[in-house]
Each structure stands twice: as structure tokens, then as C-alpha cells.
Coordinates of C-alpha atoms and ligand atoms in Angstrom, one line a residue:
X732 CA 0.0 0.0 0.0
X733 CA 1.4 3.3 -0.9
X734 CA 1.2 7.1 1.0
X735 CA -2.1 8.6 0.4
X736 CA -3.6 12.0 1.7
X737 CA -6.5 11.7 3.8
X738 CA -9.3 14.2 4.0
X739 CA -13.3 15.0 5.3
X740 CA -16.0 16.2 3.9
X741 CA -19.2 17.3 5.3
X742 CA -21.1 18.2 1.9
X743 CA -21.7 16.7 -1.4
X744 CA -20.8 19.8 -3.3
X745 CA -17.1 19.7 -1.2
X746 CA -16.4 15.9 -1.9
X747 CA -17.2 16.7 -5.3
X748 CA -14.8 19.8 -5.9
X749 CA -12.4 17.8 -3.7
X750 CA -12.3 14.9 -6.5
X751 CA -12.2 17.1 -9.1
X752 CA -8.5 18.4 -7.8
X753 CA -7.4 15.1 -7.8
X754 CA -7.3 12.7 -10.5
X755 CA -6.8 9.2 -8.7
X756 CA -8.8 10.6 -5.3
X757 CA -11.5 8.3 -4.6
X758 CA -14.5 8.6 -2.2
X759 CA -14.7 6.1 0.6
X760 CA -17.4 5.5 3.0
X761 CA -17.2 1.9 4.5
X762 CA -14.7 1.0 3.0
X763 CA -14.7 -2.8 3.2
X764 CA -13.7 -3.5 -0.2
X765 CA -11.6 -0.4 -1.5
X766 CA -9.4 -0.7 1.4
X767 CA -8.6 -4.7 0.5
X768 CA -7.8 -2.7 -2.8
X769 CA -5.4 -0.7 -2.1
X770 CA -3.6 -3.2 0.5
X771 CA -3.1 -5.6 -2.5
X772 CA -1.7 -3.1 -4.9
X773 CA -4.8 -3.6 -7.0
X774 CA -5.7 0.3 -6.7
X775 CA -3.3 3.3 -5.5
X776 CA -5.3 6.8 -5.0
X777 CA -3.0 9.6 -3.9
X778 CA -6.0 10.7 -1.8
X779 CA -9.2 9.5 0.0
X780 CA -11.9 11.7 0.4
X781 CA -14.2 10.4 3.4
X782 CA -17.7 11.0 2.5
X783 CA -19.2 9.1 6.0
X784 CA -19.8 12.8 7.4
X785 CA -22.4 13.7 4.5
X786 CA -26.2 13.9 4.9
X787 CA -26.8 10.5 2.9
X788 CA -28.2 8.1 5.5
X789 CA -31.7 8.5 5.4
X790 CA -34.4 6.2 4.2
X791 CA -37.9 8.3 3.5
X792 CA -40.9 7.1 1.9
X793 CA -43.9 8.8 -0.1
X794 CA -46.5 7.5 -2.2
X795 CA -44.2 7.5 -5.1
X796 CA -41.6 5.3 -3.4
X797 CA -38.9 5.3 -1.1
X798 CA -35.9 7.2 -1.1
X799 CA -32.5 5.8 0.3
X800 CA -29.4 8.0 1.0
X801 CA -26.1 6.7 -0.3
X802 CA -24.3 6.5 3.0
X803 CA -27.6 4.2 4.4
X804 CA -25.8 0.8 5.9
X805 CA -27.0 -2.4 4.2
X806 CA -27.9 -3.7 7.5
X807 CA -29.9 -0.3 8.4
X808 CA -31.6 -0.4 4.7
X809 CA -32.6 -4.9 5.4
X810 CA -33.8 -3.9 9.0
X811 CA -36.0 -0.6 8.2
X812 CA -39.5 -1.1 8.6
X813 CA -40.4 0.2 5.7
X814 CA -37.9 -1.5 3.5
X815 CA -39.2 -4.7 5.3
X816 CA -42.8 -4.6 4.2
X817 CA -42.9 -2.3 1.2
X818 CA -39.8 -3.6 -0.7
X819 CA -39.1 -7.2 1.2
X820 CA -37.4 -8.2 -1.8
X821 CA -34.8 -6.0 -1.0
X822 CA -34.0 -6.6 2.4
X823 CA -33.9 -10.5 1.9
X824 CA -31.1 -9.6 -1.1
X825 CA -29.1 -7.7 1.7
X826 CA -29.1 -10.1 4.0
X827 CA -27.8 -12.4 1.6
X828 CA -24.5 -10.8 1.0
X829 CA -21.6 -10.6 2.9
X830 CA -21.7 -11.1 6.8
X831 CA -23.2 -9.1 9.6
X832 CA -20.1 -7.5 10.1
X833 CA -19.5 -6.5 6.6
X834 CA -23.9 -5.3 6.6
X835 CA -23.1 -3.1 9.6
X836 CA -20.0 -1.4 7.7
X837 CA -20.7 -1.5 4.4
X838 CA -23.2 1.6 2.4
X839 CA -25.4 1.5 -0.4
X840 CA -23.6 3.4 -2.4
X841 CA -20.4 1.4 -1.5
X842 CA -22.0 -2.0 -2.5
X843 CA -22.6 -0.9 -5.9
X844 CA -19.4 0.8 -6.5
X845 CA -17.8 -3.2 -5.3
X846 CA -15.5 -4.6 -8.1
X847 CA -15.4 -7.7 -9.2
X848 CA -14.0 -10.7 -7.0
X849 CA -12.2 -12.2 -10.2
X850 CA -8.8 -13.7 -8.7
X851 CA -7.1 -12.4 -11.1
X852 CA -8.0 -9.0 -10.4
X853 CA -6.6 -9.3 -7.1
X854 CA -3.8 -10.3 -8.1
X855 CA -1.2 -7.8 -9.6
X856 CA 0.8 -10.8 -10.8
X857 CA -1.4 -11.8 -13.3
X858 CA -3.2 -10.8 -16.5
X859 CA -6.2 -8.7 -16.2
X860 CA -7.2 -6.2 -19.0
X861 CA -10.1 -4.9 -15.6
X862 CA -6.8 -3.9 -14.0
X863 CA -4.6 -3.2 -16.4
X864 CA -6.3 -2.7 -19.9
X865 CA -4.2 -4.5 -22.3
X866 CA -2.2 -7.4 -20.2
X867 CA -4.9 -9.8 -21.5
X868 CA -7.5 -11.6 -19.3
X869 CA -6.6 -15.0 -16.9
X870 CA -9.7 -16.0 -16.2
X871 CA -10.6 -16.5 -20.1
X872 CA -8.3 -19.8 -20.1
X873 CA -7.6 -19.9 -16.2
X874 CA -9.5 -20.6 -13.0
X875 CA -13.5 -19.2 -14.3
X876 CA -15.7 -21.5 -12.2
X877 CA -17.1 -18.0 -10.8
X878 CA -17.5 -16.3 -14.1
X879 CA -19.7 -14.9 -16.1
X880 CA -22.3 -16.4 -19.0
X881 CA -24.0 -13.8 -20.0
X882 CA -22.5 -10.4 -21.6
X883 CA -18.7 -11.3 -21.6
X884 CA -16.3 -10.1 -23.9
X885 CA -13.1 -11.6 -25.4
X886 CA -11.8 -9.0 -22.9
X887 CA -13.5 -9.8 -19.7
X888 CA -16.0 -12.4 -18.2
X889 CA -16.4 -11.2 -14.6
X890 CA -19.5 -11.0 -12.7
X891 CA -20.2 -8.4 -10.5
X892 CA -20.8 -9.7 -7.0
X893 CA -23.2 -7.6 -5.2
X894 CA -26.5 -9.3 -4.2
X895 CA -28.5 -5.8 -3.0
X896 CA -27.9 -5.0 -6.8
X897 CA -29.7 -7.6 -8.2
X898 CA -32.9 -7.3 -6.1
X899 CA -32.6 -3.4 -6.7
X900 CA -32.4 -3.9 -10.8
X901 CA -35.6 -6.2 -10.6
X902 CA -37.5 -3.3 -8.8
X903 CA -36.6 -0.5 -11.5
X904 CA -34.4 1.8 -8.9
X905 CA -33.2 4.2 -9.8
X906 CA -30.0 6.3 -8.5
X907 CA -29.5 9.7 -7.6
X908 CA -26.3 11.7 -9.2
X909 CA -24.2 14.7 -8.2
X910 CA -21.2 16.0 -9.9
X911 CA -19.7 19.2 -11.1
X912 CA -22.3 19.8 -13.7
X913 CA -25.3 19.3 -11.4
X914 CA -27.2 16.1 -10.5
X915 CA -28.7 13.4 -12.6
X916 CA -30.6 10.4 -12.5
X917 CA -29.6 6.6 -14.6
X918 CA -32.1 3.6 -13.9
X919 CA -30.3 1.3 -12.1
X920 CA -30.1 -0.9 -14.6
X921 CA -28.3 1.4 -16.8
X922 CA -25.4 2.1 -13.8
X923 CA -23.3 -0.8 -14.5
X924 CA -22.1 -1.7 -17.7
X925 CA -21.1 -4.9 -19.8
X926 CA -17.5 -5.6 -20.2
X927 CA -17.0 -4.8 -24.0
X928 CA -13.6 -3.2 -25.0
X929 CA -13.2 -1.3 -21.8
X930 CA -13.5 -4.0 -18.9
X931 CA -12.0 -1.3 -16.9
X932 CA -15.0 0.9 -16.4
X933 CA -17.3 -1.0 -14.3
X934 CA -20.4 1.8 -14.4
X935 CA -21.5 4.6 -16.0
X936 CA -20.1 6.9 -13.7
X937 CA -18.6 10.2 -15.5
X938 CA -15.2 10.7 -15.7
X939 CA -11.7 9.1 -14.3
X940 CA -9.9 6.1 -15.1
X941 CA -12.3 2.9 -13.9
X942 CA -15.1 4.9 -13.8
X943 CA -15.2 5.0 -10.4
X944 CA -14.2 9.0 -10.0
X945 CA -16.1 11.9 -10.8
X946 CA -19.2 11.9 -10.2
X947 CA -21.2 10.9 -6.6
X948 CA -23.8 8.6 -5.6
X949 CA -26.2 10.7 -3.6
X950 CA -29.3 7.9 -3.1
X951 CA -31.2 5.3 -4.6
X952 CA -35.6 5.4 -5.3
X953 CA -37.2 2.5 -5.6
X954 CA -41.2 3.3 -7.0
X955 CA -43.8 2.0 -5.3
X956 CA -45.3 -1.5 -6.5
X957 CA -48.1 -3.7 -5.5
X958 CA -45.8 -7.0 -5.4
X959 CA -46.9 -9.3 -2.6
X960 CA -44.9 -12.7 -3.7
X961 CA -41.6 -12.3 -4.1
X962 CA -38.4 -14.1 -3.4
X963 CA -34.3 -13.8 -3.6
X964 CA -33.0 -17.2 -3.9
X965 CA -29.2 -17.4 -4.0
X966 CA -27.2 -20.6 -4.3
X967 CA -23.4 -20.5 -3.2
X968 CA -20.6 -23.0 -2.0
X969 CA -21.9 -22.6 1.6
X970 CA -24.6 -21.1 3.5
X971 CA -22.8 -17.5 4.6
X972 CA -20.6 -15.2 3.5
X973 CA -20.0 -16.0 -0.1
X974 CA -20.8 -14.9 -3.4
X975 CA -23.7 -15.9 -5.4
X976 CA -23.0 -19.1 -8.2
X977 CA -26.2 -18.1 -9.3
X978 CA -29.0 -15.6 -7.9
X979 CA -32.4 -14.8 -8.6
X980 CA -34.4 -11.5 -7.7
X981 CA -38.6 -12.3 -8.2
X982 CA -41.5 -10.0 -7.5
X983 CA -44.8 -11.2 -8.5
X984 CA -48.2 -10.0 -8.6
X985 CA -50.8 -12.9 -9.0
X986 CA -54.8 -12.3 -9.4
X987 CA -56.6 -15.9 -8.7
X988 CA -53.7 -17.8 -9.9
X989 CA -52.7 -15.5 -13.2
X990 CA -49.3 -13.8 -12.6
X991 CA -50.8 -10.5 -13.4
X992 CA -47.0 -8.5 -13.2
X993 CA -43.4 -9.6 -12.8
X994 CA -40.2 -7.9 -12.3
X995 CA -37.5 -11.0 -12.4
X996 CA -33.3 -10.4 -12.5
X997 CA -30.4 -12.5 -11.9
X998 CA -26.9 -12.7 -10.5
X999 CA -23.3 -14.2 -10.6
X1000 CA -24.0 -14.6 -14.6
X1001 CA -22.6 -11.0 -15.9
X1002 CA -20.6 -8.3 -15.4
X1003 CA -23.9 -6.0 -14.0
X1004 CA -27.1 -7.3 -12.3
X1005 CA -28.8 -9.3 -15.5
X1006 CA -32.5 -7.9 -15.8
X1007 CA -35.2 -10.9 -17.4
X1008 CA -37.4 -8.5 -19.6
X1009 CA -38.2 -10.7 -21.5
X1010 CA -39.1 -13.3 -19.0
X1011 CA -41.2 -10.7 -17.1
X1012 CA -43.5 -10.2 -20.3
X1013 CA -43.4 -14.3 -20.5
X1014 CA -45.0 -14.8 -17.8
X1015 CA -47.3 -12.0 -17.5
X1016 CA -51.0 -13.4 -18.4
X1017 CA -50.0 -16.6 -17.7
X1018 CA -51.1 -19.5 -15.1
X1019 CA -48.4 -19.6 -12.1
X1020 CA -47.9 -23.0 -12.4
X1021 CA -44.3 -25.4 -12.7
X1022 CA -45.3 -25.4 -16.7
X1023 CA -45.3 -22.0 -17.2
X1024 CA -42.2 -21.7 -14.9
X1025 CA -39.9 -24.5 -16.6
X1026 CA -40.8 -22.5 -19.8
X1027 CA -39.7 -19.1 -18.5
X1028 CA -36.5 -20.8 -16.7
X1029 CA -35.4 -22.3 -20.2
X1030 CA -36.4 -18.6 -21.8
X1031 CA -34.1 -16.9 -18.9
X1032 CA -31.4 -18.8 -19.6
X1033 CA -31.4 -18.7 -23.5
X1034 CA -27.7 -17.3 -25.1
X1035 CA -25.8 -18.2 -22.2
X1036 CA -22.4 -19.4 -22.6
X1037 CA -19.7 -20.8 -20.0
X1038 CA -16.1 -21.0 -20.5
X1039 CA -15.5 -24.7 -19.5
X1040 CA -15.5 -24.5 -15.4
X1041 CA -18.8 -22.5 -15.2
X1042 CA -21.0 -24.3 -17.6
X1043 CA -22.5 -25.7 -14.9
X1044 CA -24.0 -21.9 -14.1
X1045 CA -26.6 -22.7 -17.2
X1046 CA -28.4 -25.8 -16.3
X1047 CA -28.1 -24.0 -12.4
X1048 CA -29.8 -21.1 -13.6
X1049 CA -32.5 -23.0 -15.2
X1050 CA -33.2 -24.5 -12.1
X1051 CA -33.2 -21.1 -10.0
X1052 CA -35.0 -19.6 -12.1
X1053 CA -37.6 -21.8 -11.8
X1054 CA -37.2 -22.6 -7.9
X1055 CA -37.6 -18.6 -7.8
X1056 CA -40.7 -18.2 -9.1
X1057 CA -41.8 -21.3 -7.2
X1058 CA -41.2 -19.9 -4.1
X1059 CA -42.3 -16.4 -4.9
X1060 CA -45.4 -17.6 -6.1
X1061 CA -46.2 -19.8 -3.0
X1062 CA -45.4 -16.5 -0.8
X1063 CA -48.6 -16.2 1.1
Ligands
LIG1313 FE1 -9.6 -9.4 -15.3 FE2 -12.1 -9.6 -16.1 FE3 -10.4 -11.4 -17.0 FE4 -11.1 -11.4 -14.4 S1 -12.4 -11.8 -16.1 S2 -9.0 -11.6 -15.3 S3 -11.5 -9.2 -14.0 S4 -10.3 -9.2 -17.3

């Protein structure tokens, strides 16, 4: 880890000019994966600019949605009372990830700006065109049991790890901007970005190498919905603290037993949280039944292609898809 200046803020407009007088300054709030980062060489900014003092942390609803601030802990966000029974999908993807310990550190805004836990990328001793555009990419040939399926490019076929994203893709979020020209708003699932030619930029986040500078994550809204079944199933090598193989994010409305509206995504299979459009308008209309649900499972999973250790992630996915929508649709 090299020297790096260390500074406070207290508004957004101040972390905002500070970045812009630093090229490699980076925000940092909880810090629990930027500082593994910069410990294994994988990232070196000449200055942190701690953004934990902001007014970020508040979770407000209206009758248009709810609003969550940036700085918001995952574990305050899964054990609000109105993130619990207006947007349960949510909270049952947060609790999901990580640990508690991690939950109690770690920020909204934080766990979407998360990189990629590609070994290769962690390692500055090998090939990784994410880390260092050009050196090629190890996983491609290497070690890619954890990889991605859908959306990869001869440059890159990491997955991005973050469960929270995944349920917040499926429930149309969208996230709140600042920068030096103003503030803007990108649905959430326009915020991350495939791999293509530039497996370095991981969002859509103006300006700065990585595309992780810039610009600021001020909050996320989530509209209000109507979904009563829903369910986050997520299947991994053991039951805590590790990242998704394969996730699923379901909301369902059903009417009698007609699935009446669906909002369906997936993780560990790409590079950003995959939404299932065309699933959704699938099974919209149709009887919830294991028929219909095999059908859409095959549908979700159509284009898919492994790289010889994750193939398994395709016939997986078939099966979560389907186990999703079971369970969603069996929510009383
Ligand atoms: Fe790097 Fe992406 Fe290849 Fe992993 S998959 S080694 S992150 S380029």
C-alpha cells in the first residue's frame, strides 16, 4: 500500500470539488472492499476523500416510493420497517450478501461501487485487462468457475458480486447523481455496464480512469409496486458469506392464480445485475404454475455461454430460475 492523503468532507458539493482536484482521489465510506484494494496493490489513490460525514443516510418514503441516501448501511436499509414490508425483496437480497459484520459497515452506495472478486484481479501478478487494460484476461483460459455467461467479452467475463444490486435492478431503482455539472438520474439498470472493449470501467459513472471518480452517488428510489410474492433465492458454496454461483431476484403480482406482473433479474452470470425483460412479459398473463415456470426458466437462460469450469451456471440457472418463481409464487 502506498502514501495517500486523507481528508473530510461534510457536503456533497465539497467531496465533489475535492475529486475534481485530484485525478486518482477516490470517495470512501465503508470501506470494506476499496481498502482490500489498495492493501493488494490492485488500486493506489493519492488521496481518500471520506464522504461518512455527509447527509446521505436517510431512508424516506412517499407514495411515489422510497428514497434511500447513499451512506444508508446495508444492514440499516434490510432492518428498516419500511424496506421490510414495502420492498421485502430488497431486504432478503441484503441479508444475503456478505456477513453481519460487513452489513453493519458497508453503504449502499459502496456495495454498488464493489469490483469484481475475479482472482485475477486481485492479483497484480497476473493478466487482467479490468486492472490493467491491455495485459490480457486469466480467467478466459484460467481458473473461471465463478465467471460470467452472459454479456462477456473476449476482454473480460467477470461478474459483479453484489446481491442488493440484483434485487434493486428487478424493482426498476433508480440512482441519484451529483457532480460538477449538477445532478442526474440513470435507472439502475443502466449504472453498470457490460464488459466490452473497456473491462476497466465497471459503471457509467462520469469521468476518471475505472469509472469509479467523478461523479457521486447521492441515493437510490425505488417506485412503489403492489408485489406481494416475491423471493431472492441465491445458491453459493456454503450457506454464509460467499458470493452468489447463481442468484435470482422475483417480484410477482398474481390475481386468482394469473401472474398478473413480474419484475424478475439474476446474478453471478454478468458483469452488471442481469434484468429478465423478456421473461417478465413471458410470464405475464399466464397461469403460475411449474409449466409456465420451466418455460420461462429455459427462456431466462437462452444465449448463455460458459467457459468450460462455469457451464454448470446454465443448467443451475434453469433450475433457479424456476425454484424462484416457485417460491415467490407460493409467498402467502
Ligand atoms: Fe480481469 Fe475480467 Fe479477466 Fe477477471 S475476467 S481476469 S477481471 S479481465
Amino acid at each position: 500500500m502506498i502514501n495517500f492523503d486523507y481528508i473530510r468532507t461534510s457536503t456533497a458539493k465539497a467531496a465533489v470539488e475535492a475529486k475534481a482536484k485530484s485525478a486518482s482521489s477516490q470517495f470512501i465510506a465503508g470501506g470494506t472492499n476499496l481498502v482490500d484494494l489498495m492493501k493488494k496493490g490492485v488500486t493506489s489513490p493519492e488521496k481518500l476523500i471520506d464522504i461518512n460525514s455527509l447527509p446521505l443516510k436517510q431512508i424516506t418514503a412517499d407514495a411515489k416510493g422510497v428514497l434511500i441516501g447513499a451512506l444508508a448501511l446495508n444492514s440499516e436499509v434490510a432492518e428498516n420497517a419500511i424496506i421490510k414490508t414495502k420492498y421485502p425483496l430488497l431486504a432478503q437480497a441484503i441479508n444475503a450478501g456478505a456477513s453481519a459484520q460487513l452489513r453493519n459497515m458497508a453503504t449502499v452506495g459502496g456495495n454498488m461501487m464493489q469490483r469484481t472478486r475475479c482472482s485475477y484481479f486481485y492479483d497484480i501478478t497476473m493478466p487482467c485487462n479490468k486492472r490493467e487494460p491491455g495485459s490480457g484476461c486469466g480467467a478466459l483460459q484460467g481458473q473461471n468457475r465463478m465467471h460470467a455467461v452472459f454479456g462477456t467479452s473476449e476482454k473480460c467475463i467477470a461478474v459483479h458480486p453484489s446481491d442488493m444490486c440484483v434485487a434493486l435492478a428487478a424493482l426498476d431503482a433508480t440512482v441519484h447523481i451529483t457532480g460538477a455539472k449538477g445532478d442526474r438520474k440513470i435507472l439502475f439498470t443502466d449504472f453498470h455496464r457490460l464488459p466490452g472493449d473497456t473491462p476497466e470501467l465497471d459503471n457509467n459513472l462520469s469521468t476518471g480512469p475505472g469509472g469509479q471518480k467523478g461523479e457521486l452517488i447521492t441515493g437510490i428510489h425505488i417506485p412503489a409496486n403492489s408485489f406481494t410474492k416475491f423471493h431472492y433465492l441465491k445458491i453459493r458454496d456454503r450457506s454464509s458469506y460467499a458470493f452468489a454461483l447463481v442468484s435470482v431476484a422475483v417480484a410477482l403480482e398474481i390475481s386468482g392464480n394469473t401472474i398478473t406482473n413480474a419484475k424478475l433479474a439474476m446474478g453471478g452470470v454478468a458483469h452488471k445485475p442481469w434484468r429478465l425483460s423478456a421473461v417478465e412479459k413471458f410470464v405475464t398473463g399466464k397461469t403460475a404454475t411449474k409449466e409456465t415456470f420451466a418455460a420461462a426458466a429455459n427462456m431466462a437462460m437462452e444465449g448463455a455461454a460458459g467457459f468450460g469450469q462455469n457451464n454448470f451456471k446454465i443448467k443451475m440457472g434453469k433450475a433457479a430460475v424456476a425454484e424462484a418463481l416457485l417460491q415467490a409464487s407460493q409467498k402467502i
